[in-house]
PDB file of C-alpha atoms in Angstrom:
ATOM      1  CA  MET A  11      96.938-170.408  16.266  1.00  0.00           C
ATOM      2  CA  ASP A  12      96.638-166.756  14.775  1.00  0.00           C
ATOM      3  CA  ARG A  13      94.331-166.042  11.734  1.00  0.00           C
ATOM      4  CA  LEU A  14      93.859-162.356  10.223  1.00  0.00           C
ATOM      5  CA  CYS A  15      90.677-162.645   8.479  1.00  0.00           C
ATOM      6  CA  GLU A  16      91.268-159.724   5.308  1.00  0.00           C
ATOM      7  CA  LYS A  17      87.596-159.922   4.127  1.00  0.00           C
ATOM      8  CA  LEU A  18      85.907-160.182   7.603  1.00  0.00           C
ATOM      9  CA  GLU A  19      82.190-159.107   7.893  1.00  0.00           C
ATOM     10  CA  GLY A  20      79.606-158.536  10.341  1.00  0.00           C
ATOM     11  CA  PRO A  21      77.521-155.769  12.606  1.00  0.00           C
ATOM     12  CA  ASP A  22      81.207-153.928  13.146  1.00  0.00           C
ATOM     13  CA  ALA A  23      82.533-154.611   9.935  1.00  0.00           C
ATOM     14  CA  ASP A  24      86.232-153.959  10.857  1.00  0.00           C
ATOM     15  CA  LYS A  25      89.354-156.151  10.681  1.00  0.00           C
ATOM     16  CA  HIS A  26      89.950-158.561  13.445  1.00  0.00           C
ATOM     17  CA  LEU A  27      93.343-160.284  14.830  1.00  0.00           C
ATOM     18  CA  PHE A  28      91.654-163.293  16.511  1.00  0.00           C
ATOM     19  CA  ARG A  29      93.316-166.922  17.889  1.00  0.00           C
ATOM     20  CA  LEU A  30      91.100-169.878  17.590  1.00  0.00           C
ATOM     21  CA  GLY A  31      91.629-172.991  20.110  1.00  0.00           C
ATOM     22  CA  ARG A  32      91.251-176.743  18.732  1.00  0.00           C
ATOM     23  CA  GLU A  33      88.554-176.997  16.619  1.00  0.00           C
ATOM     24  CA  ARG A  34      85.883-180.191  17.280  1.00  0.00           C
ATOM     25  CA  ASN A  35      83.432-181.126  14.821  1.00  0.00           C
ATOM     26  CA  THR A  36      79.761-181.114  16.008  1.00  0.00           C
ATOM     27  CA  ALA A  37      77.782-181.635  12.641  1.00  0.00           C
ATOM     28  CA  THR A  38      78.440-182.084   8.974  1.00  0.00           C
ATOM     29  CA  THR A  39      76.300-182.497   6.318  1.00  0.00           C
ATOM     30  CA  ASP A  40      76.803-182.801   2.198  1.00  0.00           C
ATOM     31  CA  ILE A  41      77.295-178.642   2.402  1.00  0.00           C
ATOM     32  CA  ALA A  42      78.391-177.613   5.434  1.00  0.00           C
ATOM     33  CA  GLU A  43      79.974-178.131   8.570  1.00  0.00           C
ATOM     34  CA  VAL A  44      79.769-176.960  12.147  1.00  0.00           C
ATOM     35  CA  MET A  45      82.953-176.841  14.275  1.00  0.00           C
ATOM     36  CA  GLY A  46      82.906-175.597  17.793  1.00  0.00           C
ATOM     37  CA  THR A  47      86.039-173.975  19.164  1.00  0.00           C
ATOM     38  CA  LEU A  48      87.015-171.219  21.285  1.00  0.00           C
ATOM     39  CA  LEU A  49      87.450-167.423  19.940  1.00  0.00           C
ATOM     40  CA  SER A  50      89.926-165.214  21.978  1.00  0.00           C
ATOM     41  CA  PRO A  51      89.712-161.243  20.312  1.00  0.00           C
ATOM     42  CA  GLY A  52      91.705-160.440  23.170  1.00  0.00           C
ATOM     43  CA  ASN A  53      92.159-161.467  26.983  1.00  0.00           C
ATOM     44  CA  SER A  54      88.366-162.737  27.128  1.00  0.00           C
ATOM     45  CA  PRO A  55      87.939-166.241  25.173  1.00  0.00           C
ATOM     46  CA  ARG A  56      84.232-167.350  24.341  1.00  0.00           C
ATOM     47  CA  GLU A  57      82.781-170.503  22.878  1.00  0.00           C
ATOM     48  CA  ILE A  58      81.847-170.313  19.484  1.00  0.00           C
ATOM     49  CA  ALA A  59      80.681-172.495  16.506  1.00  0.00           C
ATOM     50  CA  ILE A  60      81.597-171.992  12.961  1.00  0.00           C
ATOM     51  CA  LYS A  61      79.792-172.860  10.206  1.00  0.00           C
ATOM     52  CA  LYS A  62      81.903-173.742   6.797  1.00  0.00           C
ATOM     53  CA  THR A  63      79.681-173.659   3.527  1.00  0.00           C
ATOM     54  CA  TRP A  64      81.181-174.143  -0.189  1.00  0.00           C
ATOM     55  CA  PRO A  65      78.463-172.589  -2.528  1.00  0.00           C
ATOM     56  CA  GLU A  66      78.265-174.068  -5.686  1.00  0.00           C
ATOM     57  CA  SER A  67      77.221-171.094  -7.272  1.00  0.00           C
ATOM     58  CA  ARG A  68      79.887-168.175  -8.094  1.00  0.00           C
ATOM     59  CA  ASP A  69      77.581-165.880  -6.485  1.00  0.00           C
ATOM     60  CA  ARG A  70      78.052-164.844  -3.064  1.00  0.00           C
ATOM     61  CA  ASN A  71      76.484-167.227  -0.568  1.00  0.00           C
ATOM     62  CA  PHE A  72      72.637-165.464   0.077  1.00  0.00           C
ATOM     63  CA  GLU A  73      73.290-166.708   3.823  1.00  0.00           C
ATOM     64  CA  MET A  74      75.918-164.570   4.623  1.00  0.00           C
ATOM     65  CA  ILE A  75      74.342-161.430   2.891  1.00  0.00           C
ATOM     66  CA  PHE A  76      71.191-162.340   5.167  1.00  0.00           C
ATOM     67  CA  LEU A  77      73.042-162.908   8.199  1.00  0.00           C
ATOM     68  CA  THR A  78      75.089-159.725   7.764  1.00  0.00           C
ATOM     69  CA  GLY A  79      72.009-157.758   7.959  1.00  0.00           C
ATOM     70  CA  ILE A  80      69.858-159.405  10.331  1.00  0.00           C
ATOM     71  CA  SER A  81      72.718-159.578  13.092  1.00  0.00           C
ATOM     72  CA  ARG A  82      72.480-155.777  13.308  1.00  0.00           C
ATOM     73  CA  GLU A  83      68.789-156.130  14.617  1.00  0.00           C
ATOM     74  CA  ARG A  84      69.569-158.257  17.150  1.00  0.00           C
ATOM     75  CA  HIS A  85      66.589-160.751  18.342  1.00  0.00           C
ATOM     76  CA  LYS A  86      67.014-163.159  21.248  1.00  0.00           C
ATOM     77  CA  ASN A  87      65.237-166.293  19.505  1.00  0.00           C
ATOM     78  CA  ILE A  88      67.531-165.724  16.130  1.00  0.00           C
ATOM     79  CA  VAL A  89      71.069-166.768  15.745  1.00  0.00           C
ATOM     80  CA  GLN A  90      73.353-163.979  15.785  1.00  0.00           C
ATOM     81  CA  MET A  91      76.557-163.866  13.433  1.00  0.00           C
ATOM     82  CA  ILE A  92      79.313-162.772  14.931  1.00  0.00           C
ATOM     83  CA  TYR A  93      81.816-162.388  11.880  1.00  0.00           C
ATOM     84  CA  ALA A  94      81.759-163.763   8.200  1.00  0.00           C
ATOM     85  CA  PHE A  95      84.693-164.522   6.393  1.00  0.00           C
ATOM     86  CA  SER A  96      85.890-166.040   3.029  1.00  0.00           C
ATOM     87  CA  ASN A  97      89.076-168.095   1.627  1.00  0.00           C
ATOM     88  CA  LYS A  98      89.556-169.946  -1.466  1.00  0.00           C
ATOM     89  CA  ARG A  99      91.069-173.547  -1.348  1.00  0.00           C
ATOM     90  CA  ASP A 100      91.230-175.822  -4.482  1.00  0.00           C
ATOM     91  CA  ASP A 101      89.512-173.290  -6.754  1.00  0.00           C
ATOM     92  CA  ARG A 102      86.619-173.380  -4.117  1.00  0.00           C
ATOM     93  CA  ILE A 103      85.440-170.605  -1.967  1.00  0.00           C
ATOM     94  CA  CYS A 104      85.011-171.579   1.605  1.00  0.00           C
ATOM     95  CA  GLU A 105      82.581-169.254   3.318  1.00  0.00           C
ATOM     96  CA  SER A 106      82.761-169.055   6.983  1.00  0.00           C
ATOM     97  CA  PHE A 107      80.285-167.817  10.028  1.00  0.00           C
ATOM     98  CA  VAL A 108      81.030-167.214  13.607  1.00  0.00           C
ATOM     99  CA  PHE A 109      78.161-167.545  16.192  1.00  0.00           C
ATOM    100  CA  ASP A 110      77.813-167.938  19.588  1.00  0.00           C
ATOM    101  CA  PHE A 111      78.143-171.822  20.660  1.00  0.00           C
ATOM    102  CA  MET A 112      74.786-173.212  21.498  1.00  0.00           C
ATOM    103  CA  PRO A 113      75.564-176.920  22.926  1.00  0.00           C
ATOM    104  CA  ASP A 114      72.386-178.661  21.605  1.00  0.00           C
ATOM    105  CA  THR A 115      69.528-178.669  19.342  1.00  0.00           C
ATOM    106  CA  LEU A 116      65.838-179.445  19.729  1.00  0.00           C
ATOM    107  CA  GLY A 117      66.440-182.587  17.549  1.00  0.00           C
ATOM    108  CA  SER A 118      69.401-183.815  20.213  1.00  0.00           C
ATOM    109  CA  LEU A 119      66.902-183.272  23.137  1.00  0.00           C
ATOM    110  CA  ILE A 120      63.877-184.669  21.311  1.00  0.00           C
ATOM    111  CA  GLU A 121      65.891-187.668  21.125  1.00  0.00           C
ATOM    112  CA  ASN A 122      67.144-188.236  24.320  1.00  0.00           C
ATOM    113  CA  ASN A 123      63.602-187.635  25.568  1.00  0.00           C
ATOM    114  CA  THR A 124      65.046-184.772  27.458  1.00  0.00           C
ATOM    115  CA  LEU A 125      61.850-182.655  27.268  1.00  0.00           C
ATOM    116  CA  ASP A 126      59.111-181.914  29.915  1.00  0.00           C
ATOM    117  CA  LEU A 127      55.909-179.938  29.826  1.00  0.00           C
ATOM    118  CA  VAL A 128      57.494-176.744  30.776  1.00  0.00           C
ATOM    119  CA  ASP A 129      60.586-177.360  28.223  1.00  0.00           C
ATOM    120  CA  MET A 130      57.820-177.660  25.711  1.00  0.00           C
ATOM    121  CA  LYS A 131      55.947-174.731  26.661  1.00  0.00           C
ATOM    122  CA  LEU A 132      59.087-172.817  26.810  1.00  0.00           C
ATOM    123  CA  TYR A 133      60.631-173.719  23.601  1.00  0.00           C
ATOM    124  CA  THR A 134      57.441-173.465  21.603  1.00  0.00           C
ATOM    125  CA  TRP A 135      56.721-170.035  23.048  1.00  0.00           C
ATOM    126  CA  GLN A 136      60.445-169.223  21.472  1.00  0.00           C
ATOM    127  CA  MET A 137      60.198-170.766  18.547  1.00  0.00           C
ATOM    128  CA  PHE A 138      57.128-168.641  17.339  1.00  0.00           C
ATOM    129  CA  ASN A 139      58.209-165.539  18.919  1.00  0.00           C
ATOM    130  CA  GLY A 140      61.521-166.051  16.520  1.00  0.00           C
ATOM    131  CA  LEU A 141      59.180-166.670  13.591  1.00  0.00           C
ATOM    132  CA  GLN A 142      56.816-163.623  14.342  1.00  0.00           C
ATOM    133  CA  TYR A 143      60.207-161.576  14.171  1.00  0.00           C
ATOM    134  CA  LEU A 144      61.008-163.128  10.669  1.00  0.00           C
ATOM    135  CA  CYS A 145      57.461-162.677   9.720  1.00  0.00           C
ATOM    136  CA  GLN A 146      57.571-158.705  10.456  1.00  0.00           C
ATOM    137  CA  LEU A 147      60.730-158.636   8.243  1.00  0.00           C
ATOM    138  CA  GLN A 148      58.690-160.739   5.688  1.00  0.00           C
ATOM    139  CA  ILE A 149      61.181-163.637   5.301  1.00  0.00           C
ATOM    140  CA  MET A 150      60.459-166.947   5.157  1.00  0.00           C
ATOM    141  CA  HIS A 151      63.163-169.730   6.605  1.00  0.00           C
ATOM    142  CA  ARG A 152      62.080-172.490   4.833  1.00  0.00           C
ATOM    143  CA  ASP A 153      63.740-174.911   6.747  1.00  0.00           C
ATOM    144  CA  ILE A 154      62.539-175.110  10.168  1.00  0.00           C
ATOM    145  CA  LYS A 155      63.144-178.348  11.800  1.00  0.00           C
ATOM    146  CA  PRO A 156      64.450-179.910  15.082  1.00  0.00           C
ATOM    147  CA  VAL A 157      67.962-179.930  14.307  1.00  0.00           C
ATOM    148  CA  ASN A 158      68.134-176.338  12.762  1.00  0.00           C
ATOM    149  CA  ILE A 159      66.479-175.021  16.028  1.00  0.00           C
ATOM    150  CA  LEU A 160      69.589-174.297  18.569  1.00  0.00           C
ATOM    151  CA  VAL A 161      69.220-174.521  22.320  1.00  0.00           C
ATOM    152  CA  ASP A 162      71.204-174.234  25.824  1.00  0.00           C
ATOM    153  CA  HIS A 163      69.222-176.012  27.743  1.00  0.00           C
ATOM    154  CA  PRO A 164      70.308-175.357  31.112  1.00  0.00           C
ATOM    155  CA  PRO A 165      69.143-171.450  30.723  1.00  0.00           C
ATOM    156  CA  GLY A 166      66.263-172.665  28.616  1.00  0.00           C
ATOM    157  CA  LEU A 167      67.244-170.471  25.382  1.00  0.00           C
ATOM    158  CA  LEU A 168      66.355-171.399  21.917  1.00  0.00           C
ATOM    159  CA  LYS A 169      67.619-169.639  18.863  1.00  0.00           C
ATOM    160  CA  ILE A 170      66.243-170.665  15.229  1.00  0.00           C
ATOM    161  CA  GLY A 171      69.517-171.311  13.145  1.00  0.00           C
ATOM    162  CA  ASP A 172      70.507-171.937   9.953  1.00  0.00           C
ATOM    163  CA  PHE A 173      69.283-169.944   7.313  1.00  0.00           C
ATOM    164  CA  GLY A 174      70.492-171.229   3.926  1.00  0.00           C
ATOM    165  CA  SER A 175      67.359-171.688   2.293  1.00  0.00           C
ATOM    166  CA  ALA A 176      65.791-168.220   3.861  1.00  0.00           C
ATOM    167  CA  LYS A 177      64.492-165.865   1.441  1.00  0.00           C
ATOM    168  CA  VAL A 178      62.665-162.590   1.313  1.00  0.00           C
ATOM    169  CA  VAL A 179      59.362-162.310   0.370  1.00  0.00           C
ATOM    170  CA  ARG A 180      58.158-160.016  -2.472  1.00  0.00           C
ATOM    171  CA  PRO A 181      54.753-158.885  -3.987  1.00  0.00           C
ATOM    172  CA  GLY A 182      54.497-161.289  -7.029  1.00  0.00           C
ATOM    173  CA  MET A 183      57.480-163.187  -6.342  1.00  0.00           C
ATOM    174  CA  THR A 184      57.585-167.216  -7.236  1.00  0.00           C
ATOM    175  CA  SER A 185      59.383-169.662  -5.633  1.00  0.00           C
ATOM    176  CA  THR A 186      60.427-173.106  -6.024  1.00  0.00           C
ATOM    177  CA  PRO A 187      58.338-175.872  -4.399  1.00  0.00           C
ATOM    178  CA  TYR A 188      61.107-178.261  -3.576  1.00  0.00           C
ATOM    179  CA  GLN A 189      61.708-176.506  -0.097  1.00  0.00           C
ATOM    180  CA  VAL A 190      61.598-177.189   3.550  1.00  0.00           C
ATOM    181  CA  THR A 191      62.506-180.879   4.539  1.00  0.00           C
ATOM    182  CA  ARG A 192      59.780-183.738   3.712  1.00  0.00           C
ATOM    183  CA  PHE A 193      58.440-184.490   7.329  1.00  0.00           C
ATOM    184  CA  TYR A 194      57.888-180.246   7.604  1.00  0.00           C
ATOM    185  CA  ARG A 195      56.895-179.484   4.218  1.00  0.00           C
ATOM    186  CA  PRO A 196      53.455-178.030   4.088  1.00  0.00           C
ATOM    187  CA  PRO A 197      50.828-179.390   2.004  1.00  0.00           C
ATOM    188  CA  GLU A 198      50.734-176.453  -0.412  1.00  0.00           C
ATOM    189  CA  LEU A 199      54.699-177.415  -1.285  1.00  0.00           C
ATOM    190  CA  LEU A 200      54.203-180.806  -1.590  1.00  0.00           C
ATOM    191  CA  LEU A 201      51.229-180.185  -4.064  1.00  0.00           C
ATOM    192  CA  GLY A 202      53.817-177.850  -5.979  1.00  0.00           C
ATOM    193  CA  SER A 203      52.607-174.457  -5.107  1.00  0.00           C
ATOM    194  CA  GLU A 204      54.946-171.606  -6.154  1.00  0.00           C
ATOM    195  CA  THR A 205      53.364-168.718  -4.805  1.00  0.00           C
ATOM    196  CA  TYR A 206      53.752-168.992  -1.069  1.00  0.00           C
ATOM    197  CA  ASN A 207      55.299-166.840   1.846  1.00  0.00           C
ATOM    198  CA  TRP A 208      56.348-167.111   5.626  1.00  0.00           C
ATOM    199  CA  THR A 209      53.301-169.239   6.611  1.00  0.00           C
ATOM    200  CA  VAL A 210      54.827-172.428   5.326  1.00  0.00           C
ATOM    201  CA  ASP A 211      57.099-172.008   8.305  1.00  0.00           C
ATOM    202  CA  ILE A 212      54.237-171.999  10.680  1.00  0.00           C
ATOM    203  CA  TRP A 213      53.401-175.325   9.166  1.00  0.00           C
ATOM    204  CA  SER A 214      57.275-176.484   9.845  1.00  0.00           C
ATOM    205  CA  ALA A 215      56.826-175.246  13.369  1.00  0.00           C
ATOM    206  CA  GLY A 216      53.583-177.237  14.008  1.00  0.00           C
ATOM    207  CA  CYS A 217      55.191-180.274  13.109  1.00  0.00           C
ATOM    208  CA  VAL A 218      58.253-179.595  15.574  1.00  0.00           C
ATOM    209  CA  LEU A 219      55.528-178.847  17.938  1.00  0.00           C
ATOM    210  CA  GLY A 220      54.051-181.884  17.492  1.00  0.00           C
ATOM    211  CA  GLU A 221      57.725-184.186  17.395  1.00  0.00           C
ATOM    212  CA  MET A 222      58.370-182.474  20.964  1.00  0.00           C
ATOM    213  CA  ILE A 223      54.866-183.718  22.430  1.00  0.00           C
ATOM    214  CA  LYS A 224      55.027-187.145  20.748  1.00  0.00           C
ATOM    215  CA  GLY A 225      58.756-187.810  20.852  1.00  0.00           C
ATOM    216  CA  ASN A 226      59.107-188.653  17.373  1.00  0.00           C
ATOM    217  CA  VAL A 227      58.360-187.408  14.045  1.00  0.00           C
ATOM    218  CA  LEU A 228      54.891-186.144  13.383  1.00  0.00           C
ATOM    219  CA  PHE A 229      54.543-186.868   9.657  1.00  0.00           C
ATOM    220  CA  PRO A 230      57.409-189.595   8.839  1.00  0.00           C
ATOM    221  CA  GLY A 231      56.360-189.705   4.865  1.00  0.00           C
ATOM    222  CA  ARG A 232      58.520-192.123   2.536  1.00  0.00           C
ATOM    223  CA  ASP A 233      57.743-189.931  -0.199  1.00  0.00           C
ATOM    224  CA  THR A 234      55.645-186.858  -1.359  1.00  0.00           C
ATOM    225  CA  LYS A 235      52.392-189.092  -1.989  1.00  0.00           C
ATOM    226  CA  HIS A 236      52.720-191.065   1.501  1.00  0.00           C
ATOM    227  CA  GLN A 237      53.465-187.799   3.107  1.00  0.00           C
ATOM    228  CA  LEU A 238      50.271-186.083   1.713  1.00  0.00           C
ATOM    229  CA  LYS A 239      48.609-189.500   2.852  1.00  0.00           C
ATOM    230  CA  LEU A 240      49.596-188.893   6.436  1.00  0.00           C
ATOM    231  CA  ILE A 241      48.461-185.288   6.612  1.00  0.00           C
ATOM    232  CA  ARG A 242      45.071-186.138   5.168  1.00  0.00           C
ATOM    233  CA  ARG A 243      44.822-189.063   7.601  1.00  0.00           C
ATOM    234  CA  ALA A 244      44.909-186.502  10.357  1.00  0.00           C
ATOM    235  CA  LEU A 245      43.472-183.333   9.097  1.00  0.00           C
ATOM    236  CA  GLY A 246      40.895-184.291   6.312  1.00  0.00           C
ATOM    237  CA  SER A 247      41.062-183.190   2.776  1.00  0.00           C
ATOM    238  CA  PRO A 248      41.287-179.282   1.772  1.00  0.00           C
ATOM    239  CA  THR A 249      38.141-177.469   0.930  1.00  0.00           C
ATOM    240  CA  GLU A 250      37.619-175.343  -2.028  1.00  0.00           C
ATOM    241  CA  ALA A 251      38.539-172.209  -0.465  1.00  0.00           C
ATOM    242  CA  ASP A 252      41.889-174.058   0.688  1.00  0.00           C
ATOM    243  CA  LEU A 253      42.822-174.280  -3.150  1.00  0.00           C
ATOM    244  CA  LYS A 254      41.424-171.096  -4.321  1.00  0.00           C
ATOM    245  CA  ASP A 255      43.676-169.531  -7.232  1.00  0.00           C
ATOM    246  CA  GLU A 256      46.015-172.542  -7.030  1.00  0.00           C
ATOM    247  CA  SER A 257      44.872-174.307 -10.101  1.00  0.00           C
ATOM    248  CA  LYS A 258      48.243-176.172 -10.006  1.00  0.00           C
ATOM    249  CA  VAL A 259      47.800-177.466  -6.681  1.00  0.00           C
ATOM    250  CA  LYS A 260      44.084-178.635  -7.401  1.00  0.00           C
ATOM    251  CA  THR A 261      45.094-180.810 -10.621  1.00  0.00           C
ATOM    252  CA  LYS A 262      48.010-182.333  -8.567  1.00  0.00           C
ATOM    253  CA  LEU A 263      45.993-183.302  -5.785  1.00  0.00           C
ATOM    254  CA  SER A 264      43.118-184.756  -7.901  1.00  0.00           C
ATOM    255  CA  SER A 265      45.862-186.658  -9.783  1.00  0.00           C
ATOM    256  CA  ILE A 266      47.081-188.279  -6.503  1.00  0.00           C
ATOM    257  CA  LEU A 267      43.962-189.260  -5.203  1.00  0.00           C
ATOM    258  CA  MET A 268      43.323-190.987  -8.173  1.00  0.00           C
ATOM    259  CA  LYS A 269      46.380-192.800  -8.530  1.00  0.00           C
ATOM    260  CA  THR A 270      46.657-193.513  -4.490  1.00  0.00           C
ATOM    261  CA  LYS A 271      44.463-195.569  -2.458  1.00  0.00           C
ATOM    262  CA  LEU A 272      44.124-193.535   0.814  1.00  0.00           C
ATOM    263  CA  ASP A 273      43.527-194.862   4.288  1.00  0.00           C
ATOM    264  CA  PHE A 274      42.132-192.344   6.497  1.00  0.00           C
ATOM    265  CA  SER A 275      41.917-193.942  10.012  1.00  0.00           C
ATOM    266  CA  CYS A 276      43.682-192.159  13.186  1.00  0.00           C
ATOM    267  CA  ASP A 277      44.564-195.132  15.272  1.00  0.00           C
ATOM    268  CA  ASP A 278      47.908-193.835  15.755  1.00  0.00           C
ATOM    269  CA  GLU A 279      47.258-190.514  17.441  1.00  0.00           C
ATOM    270  CA  SER A 280      46.486-191.015  21.298  1.00  0.00           C
ATOM    271  CA  LYS A 281      44.493-189.439  23.186  1.00  0.00           C
ATOM    272  CA  GLU A 282      47.490-188.694  25.708  1.00  0.00           C
ATOM    273  CA  SER A 283      49.450-186.989  22.991  1.00  0.00           C
ATOM    274  CA  ARG A 284      46.424-184.530  22.000  1.00  0.00           C
ATOM    275  CA  GLU A 285      45.890-183.863  25.761  1.00  0.00           C
ATOM    276  CA  VAL A 286      49.724-182.481  26.311  1.00  0.00           C
ATOM    277  CA  GLY A 287      49.426-180.782  22.943  1.00  0.00           C
ATOM    278  CA  LYS A 288      46.384-178.630  24.041  1.00  0.00           C
ATOM    279  CA  ASP A 289      48.403-177.950  27.533  1.00  0.00           C
ATOM    280  CA  VAL A 290      51.477-176.982  25.730  1.00  0.00           C
ATOM    281  CA  VAL A 291      49.828-174.121  23.340  1.00  0.00           C
ATOM    282  CA  LYS A 292      47.375-173.005  26.275  1.00  0.00           C
ATOM    283  CA  VAL A 293      48.000-169.093  27.166  1.00  0.00           C
ATOM    284  CA  LYS A 294      47.199-168.306  30.272  1.00  0.00           C
TER     285      LYS A 294
END
């Protein structure tokens, strides 16, 4: 079917007439769904993914604003938006983002036990390369996890996707600590810090690396307290320097430690996993 988008936005903000093939569902969440299809702007079809979201707020979805801007400065390890458009159905606005199709996620490759040591090194480097680019722009992603890391496995290409939680860091800015999926949430957010920056993504990426090596979630906490228990078991307690200028965090940590009996043994860490981890991050 032909579709003319009246309010089409992107790196080239023009109107386009294009033909979409039959859509197939590739992922669904509570707030979005991703469809795969073919885009034919002319005589050269290309495989694409369309992410449809229904923002609750009347304000424009930040993800659309963000992706419209970042897609003008292309980076090989950041997903690039081709077009974006909005339409209204049943008094709700549906905002759609069109991307080049990536057939896999890091999550699916981990689940299927597809990754060898070379793959782990290749994807780890690309993941941190993409995060370095976001850091230079003072952008924090705030939801780095395997299912948000898009992969085209045969050529070994990785792109960071899903910027629905992204935020630009500004001096003196505070942010809600209730961000980042729990398994990948850094200790400072678990403890309620409201003054954080792009370094939260580095923790999340480290958890993703651990998951690639182990083949399952590195810190699978049942709730916030259990998540902190697993982290402390592996890394020990934070020092006074770690808690400097974070009185709110320090108070919450003390409260949790008093109420929770913690076992700090590390029996579930395998020597083999640690050795593989050292090999993955080794730079030659």
